[in-house]
CSV table of C-alpha atoms in Angstrom, one decimal:
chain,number,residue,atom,x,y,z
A,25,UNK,CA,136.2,161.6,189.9
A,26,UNK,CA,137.3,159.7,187.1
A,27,UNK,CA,137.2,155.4,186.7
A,28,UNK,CA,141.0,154.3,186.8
A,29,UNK,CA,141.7,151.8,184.1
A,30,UNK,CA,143.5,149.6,185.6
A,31,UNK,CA,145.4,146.5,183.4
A,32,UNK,CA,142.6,144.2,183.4
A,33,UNK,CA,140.1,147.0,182.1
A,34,UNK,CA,143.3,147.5,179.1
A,35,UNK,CA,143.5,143.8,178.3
A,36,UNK,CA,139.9,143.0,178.1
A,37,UNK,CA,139.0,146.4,176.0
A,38,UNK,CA,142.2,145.1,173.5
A,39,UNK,CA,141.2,141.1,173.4
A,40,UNK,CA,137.9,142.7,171.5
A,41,UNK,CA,140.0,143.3,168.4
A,42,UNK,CA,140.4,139.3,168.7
A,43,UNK,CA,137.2,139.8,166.5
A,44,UNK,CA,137.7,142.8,165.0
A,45,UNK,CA,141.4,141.6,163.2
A,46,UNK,CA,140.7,137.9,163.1
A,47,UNK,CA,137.3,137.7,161.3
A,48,UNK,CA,138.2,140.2,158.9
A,49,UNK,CA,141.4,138.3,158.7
A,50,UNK,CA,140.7,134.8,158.2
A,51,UNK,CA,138.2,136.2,155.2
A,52,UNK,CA,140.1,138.0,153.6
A,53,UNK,CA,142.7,135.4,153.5
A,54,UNK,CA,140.8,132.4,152.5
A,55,UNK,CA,136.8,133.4,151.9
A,56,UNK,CA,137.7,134.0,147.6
A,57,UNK,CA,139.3,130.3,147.8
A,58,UNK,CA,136.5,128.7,150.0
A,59,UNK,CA,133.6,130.6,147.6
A,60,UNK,CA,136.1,129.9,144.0
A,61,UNK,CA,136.5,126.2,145.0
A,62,UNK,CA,134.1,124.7,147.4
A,63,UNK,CA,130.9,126.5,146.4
A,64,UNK,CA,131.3,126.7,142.8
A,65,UNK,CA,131.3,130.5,142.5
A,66,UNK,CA,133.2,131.8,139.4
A,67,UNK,CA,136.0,134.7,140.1
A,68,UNK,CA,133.9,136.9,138.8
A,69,UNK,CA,131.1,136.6,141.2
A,70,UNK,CA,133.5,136.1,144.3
A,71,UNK,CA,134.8,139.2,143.7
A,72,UNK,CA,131.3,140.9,143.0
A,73,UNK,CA,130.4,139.6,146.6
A,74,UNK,CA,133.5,141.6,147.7
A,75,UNK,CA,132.9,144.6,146.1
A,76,UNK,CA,129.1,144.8,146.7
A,77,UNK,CA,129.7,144.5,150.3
A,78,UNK,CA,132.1,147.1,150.1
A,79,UNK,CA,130.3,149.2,148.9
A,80,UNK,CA,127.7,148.7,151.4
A,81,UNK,CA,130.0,149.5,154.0
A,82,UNK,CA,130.8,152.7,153.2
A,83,UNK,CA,127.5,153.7,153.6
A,84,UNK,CA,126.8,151.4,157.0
A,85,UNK,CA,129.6,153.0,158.5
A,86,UNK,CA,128.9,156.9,158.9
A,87,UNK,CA,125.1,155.6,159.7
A,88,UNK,CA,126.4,153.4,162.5
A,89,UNK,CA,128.6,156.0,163.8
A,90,UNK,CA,126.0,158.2,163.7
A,91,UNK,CA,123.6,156.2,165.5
A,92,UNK,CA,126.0,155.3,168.1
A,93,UNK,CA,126.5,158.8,168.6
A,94,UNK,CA,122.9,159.9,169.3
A,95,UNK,CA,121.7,156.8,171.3
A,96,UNK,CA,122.6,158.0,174.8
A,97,UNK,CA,119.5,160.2,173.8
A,98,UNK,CA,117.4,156.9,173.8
A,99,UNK,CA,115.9,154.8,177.1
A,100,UNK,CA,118.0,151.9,175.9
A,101,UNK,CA,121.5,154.7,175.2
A,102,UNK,CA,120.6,156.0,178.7
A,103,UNK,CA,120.6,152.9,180.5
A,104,UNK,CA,123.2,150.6,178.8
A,105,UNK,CA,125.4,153.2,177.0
A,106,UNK,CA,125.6,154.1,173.9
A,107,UNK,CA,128.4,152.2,172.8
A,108,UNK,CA,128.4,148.9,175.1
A,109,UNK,CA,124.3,148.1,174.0
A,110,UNK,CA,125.9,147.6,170.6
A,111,UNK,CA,128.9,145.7,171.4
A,112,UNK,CA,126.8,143.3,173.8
A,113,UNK,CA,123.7,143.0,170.5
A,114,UNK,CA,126.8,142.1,168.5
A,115,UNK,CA,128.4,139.3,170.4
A,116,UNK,CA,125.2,136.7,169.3
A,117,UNK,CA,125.0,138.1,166.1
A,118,UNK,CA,128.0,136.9,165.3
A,119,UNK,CA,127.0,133.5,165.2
A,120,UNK,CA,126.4,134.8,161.4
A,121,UNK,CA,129.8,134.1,160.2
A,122,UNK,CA,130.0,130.3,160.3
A,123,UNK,CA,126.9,131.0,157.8
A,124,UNK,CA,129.9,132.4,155.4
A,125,UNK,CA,131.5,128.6,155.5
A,126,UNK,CA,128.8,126.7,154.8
A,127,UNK,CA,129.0,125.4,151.2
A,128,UNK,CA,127.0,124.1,148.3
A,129,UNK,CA,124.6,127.2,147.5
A,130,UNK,CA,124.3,129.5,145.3
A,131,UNK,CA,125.6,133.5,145.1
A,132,UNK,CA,122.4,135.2,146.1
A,133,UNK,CA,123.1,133.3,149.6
A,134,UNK,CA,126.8,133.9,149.5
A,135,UNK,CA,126.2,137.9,149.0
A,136,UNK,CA,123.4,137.9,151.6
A,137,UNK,CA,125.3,136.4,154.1
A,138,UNK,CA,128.9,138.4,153.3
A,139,UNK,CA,126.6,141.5,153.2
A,140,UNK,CA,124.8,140.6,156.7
A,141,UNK,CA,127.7,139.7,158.5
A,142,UNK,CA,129.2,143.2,157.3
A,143,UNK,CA,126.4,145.0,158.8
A,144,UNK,CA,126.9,143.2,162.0
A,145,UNK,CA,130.5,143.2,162.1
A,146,UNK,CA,129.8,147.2,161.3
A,147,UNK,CA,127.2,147.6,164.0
A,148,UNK,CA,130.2,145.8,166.9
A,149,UNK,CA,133.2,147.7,165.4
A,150,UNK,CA,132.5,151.0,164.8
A,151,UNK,CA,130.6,151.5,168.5
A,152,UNK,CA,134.1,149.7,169.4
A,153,UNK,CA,136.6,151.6,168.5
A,154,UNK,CA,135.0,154.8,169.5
A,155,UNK,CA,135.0,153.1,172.7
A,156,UNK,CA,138.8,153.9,174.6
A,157,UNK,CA,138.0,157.6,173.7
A,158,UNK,CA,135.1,157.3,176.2
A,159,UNK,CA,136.5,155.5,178.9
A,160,UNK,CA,138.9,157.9,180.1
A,161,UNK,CA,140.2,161.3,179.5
A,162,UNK,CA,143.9,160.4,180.1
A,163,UNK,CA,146.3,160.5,177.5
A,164,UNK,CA,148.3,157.3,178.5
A,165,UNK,CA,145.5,155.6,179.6
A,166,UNK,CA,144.4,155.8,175.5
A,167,UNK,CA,147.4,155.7,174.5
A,168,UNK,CA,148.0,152.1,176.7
A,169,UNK,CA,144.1,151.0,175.3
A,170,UNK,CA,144.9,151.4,171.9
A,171,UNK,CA,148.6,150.1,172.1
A,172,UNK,CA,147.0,146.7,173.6
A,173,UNK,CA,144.4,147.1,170.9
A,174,UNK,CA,146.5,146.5,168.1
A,175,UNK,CA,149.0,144.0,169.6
A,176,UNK,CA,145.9,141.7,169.9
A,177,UNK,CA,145.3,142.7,166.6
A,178,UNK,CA,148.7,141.3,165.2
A,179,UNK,CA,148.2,138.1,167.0
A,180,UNK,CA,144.7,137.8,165.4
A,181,UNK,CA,146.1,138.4,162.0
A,182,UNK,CA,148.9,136.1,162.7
A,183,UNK,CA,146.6,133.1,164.0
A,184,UNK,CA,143.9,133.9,161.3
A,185,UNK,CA,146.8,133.3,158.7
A,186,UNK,CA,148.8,130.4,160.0
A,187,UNK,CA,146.1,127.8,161.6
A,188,UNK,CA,144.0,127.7,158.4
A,189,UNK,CA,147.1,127.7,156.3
A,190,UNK,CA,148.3,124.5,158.6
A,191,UNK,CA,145.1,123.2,158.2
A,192,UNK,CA,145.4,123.3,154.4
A,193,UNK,CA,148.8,121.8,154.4
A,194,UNK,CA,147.8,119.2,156.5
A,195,UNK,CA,144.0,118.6,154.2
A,196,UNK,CA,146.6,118.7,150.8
A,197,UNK,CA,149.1,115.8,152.1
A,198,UNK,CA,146.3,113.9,152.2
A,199,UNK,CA,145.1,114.6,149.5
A,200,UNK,CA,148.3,114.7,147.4
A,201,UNK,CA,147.7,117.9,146.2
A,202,UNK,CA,148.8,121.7,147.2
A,203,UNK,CA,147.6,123.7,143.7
A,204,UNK,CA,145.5,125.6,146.0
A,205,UNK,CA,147.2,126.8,148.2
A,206,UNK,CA,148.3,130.6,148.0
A,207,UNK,CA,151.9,130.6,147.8
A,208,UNK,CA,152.7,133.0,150.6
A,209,UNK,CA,151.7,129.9,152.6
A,210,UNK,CA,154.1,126.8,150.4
A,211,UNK,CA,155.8,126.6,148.2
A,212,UNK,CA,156.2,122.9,146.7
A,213,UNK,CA,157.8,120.5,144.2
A,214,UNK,CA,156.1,119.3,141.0
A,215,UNK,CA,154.9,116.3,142.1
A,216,UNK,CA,153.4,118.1,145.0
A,217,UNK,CA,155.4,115.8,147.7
A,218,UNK,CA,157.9,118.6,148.9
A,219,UNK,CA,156.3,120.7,151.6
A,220,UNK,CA,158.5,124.0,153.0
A,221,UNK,CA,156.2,126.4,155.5
């Protein structure tokens, strides 16, 4: 007899794209500013981190899925599953991404870092999202897993954009200054004393 998945089952499967939207969405929102400005990176390389890690990523990604997949056929798969043993490895791995924010070095640690917290990010998602699939055969059930999946997303991308852009607003009145601040998030006067959010 199938598990019924009841709400609680439904909102804690959709709070894991908490993660899964908000990481991605805080980086891709403010990791090119934090690496152009704090850490002295030129545009150039920023961008080369980006695009190096992307491309690692579309190779990580079949390989994860594929050894998510096959690892029920494993003493570890058999006994933990062979999507949650990845999802659980994940959760203290992530401790990698306050490495991203930490500035003052040099590219070769900035592409490491980007690059390993892809993997990691890989190696929670993809086991993830194959996930509500597996938990139930039930159409609405999905369907309900999914829904909740993405509305957590949309707050995630929401929060991810919003706190650090008050945070910015709040760092450039004191320091008198809002040049850097993407203009989706401001848009100011000359002077820089004008603030509309």
């Amino acid at each position: 007899m199938e598990r019924r998945i009841t709400l609680k089952h439904t909102l804690a499967y959709g709070s894991g794209n908490m993660l899964g939207s908000g990481a991605l969405a805080i980086s891709g929102a403010w990791l090119m500013y934090f690496y152009t400005t704090f850490c002295g990176l030129s545009p150039v390389q920023a961008a080369a981190i980006f695009s190096v890690a992307s491309i690692i990523d579309a190779v990580s990604n079949p390989v994860m899925g594929f050894i998510s997949d096959n690892f029920h056929r494993t003493r570890l798969g058999r006994k933990f599953g062979r999507r949650r043993f990845f999802i659980m490895m994940g959760i203290p791995l992530m401790l990698v991404y306050p490495m991203l924010w930490v500035d003052g070095l040099g590219f070769w640690y900035y592409l490491s870092t980007y690059v390993l917290f892809e993997l990691v990010y890989t190696s929670v998602m993809v086991p993830y999202e194959a996930l509500a699939s597996e938990m139930t055969r039930d159409f609405g059930a999905r369907s309900r897993l999914t829904g909740w999946k993405a509305m957590f997303g949309k707050i995630a991308n929401f929060a991810a954009a919003f706190i650090p852009g008050r945070f910015m607003l709040s760092m450039a009145k004191t320091l008198h200054c809002l040049s850097f601040i993407p203009v989706s998030f401001c848009s100011y006067s000359a002077d820089c004393d004008g603030i509309l959010v």
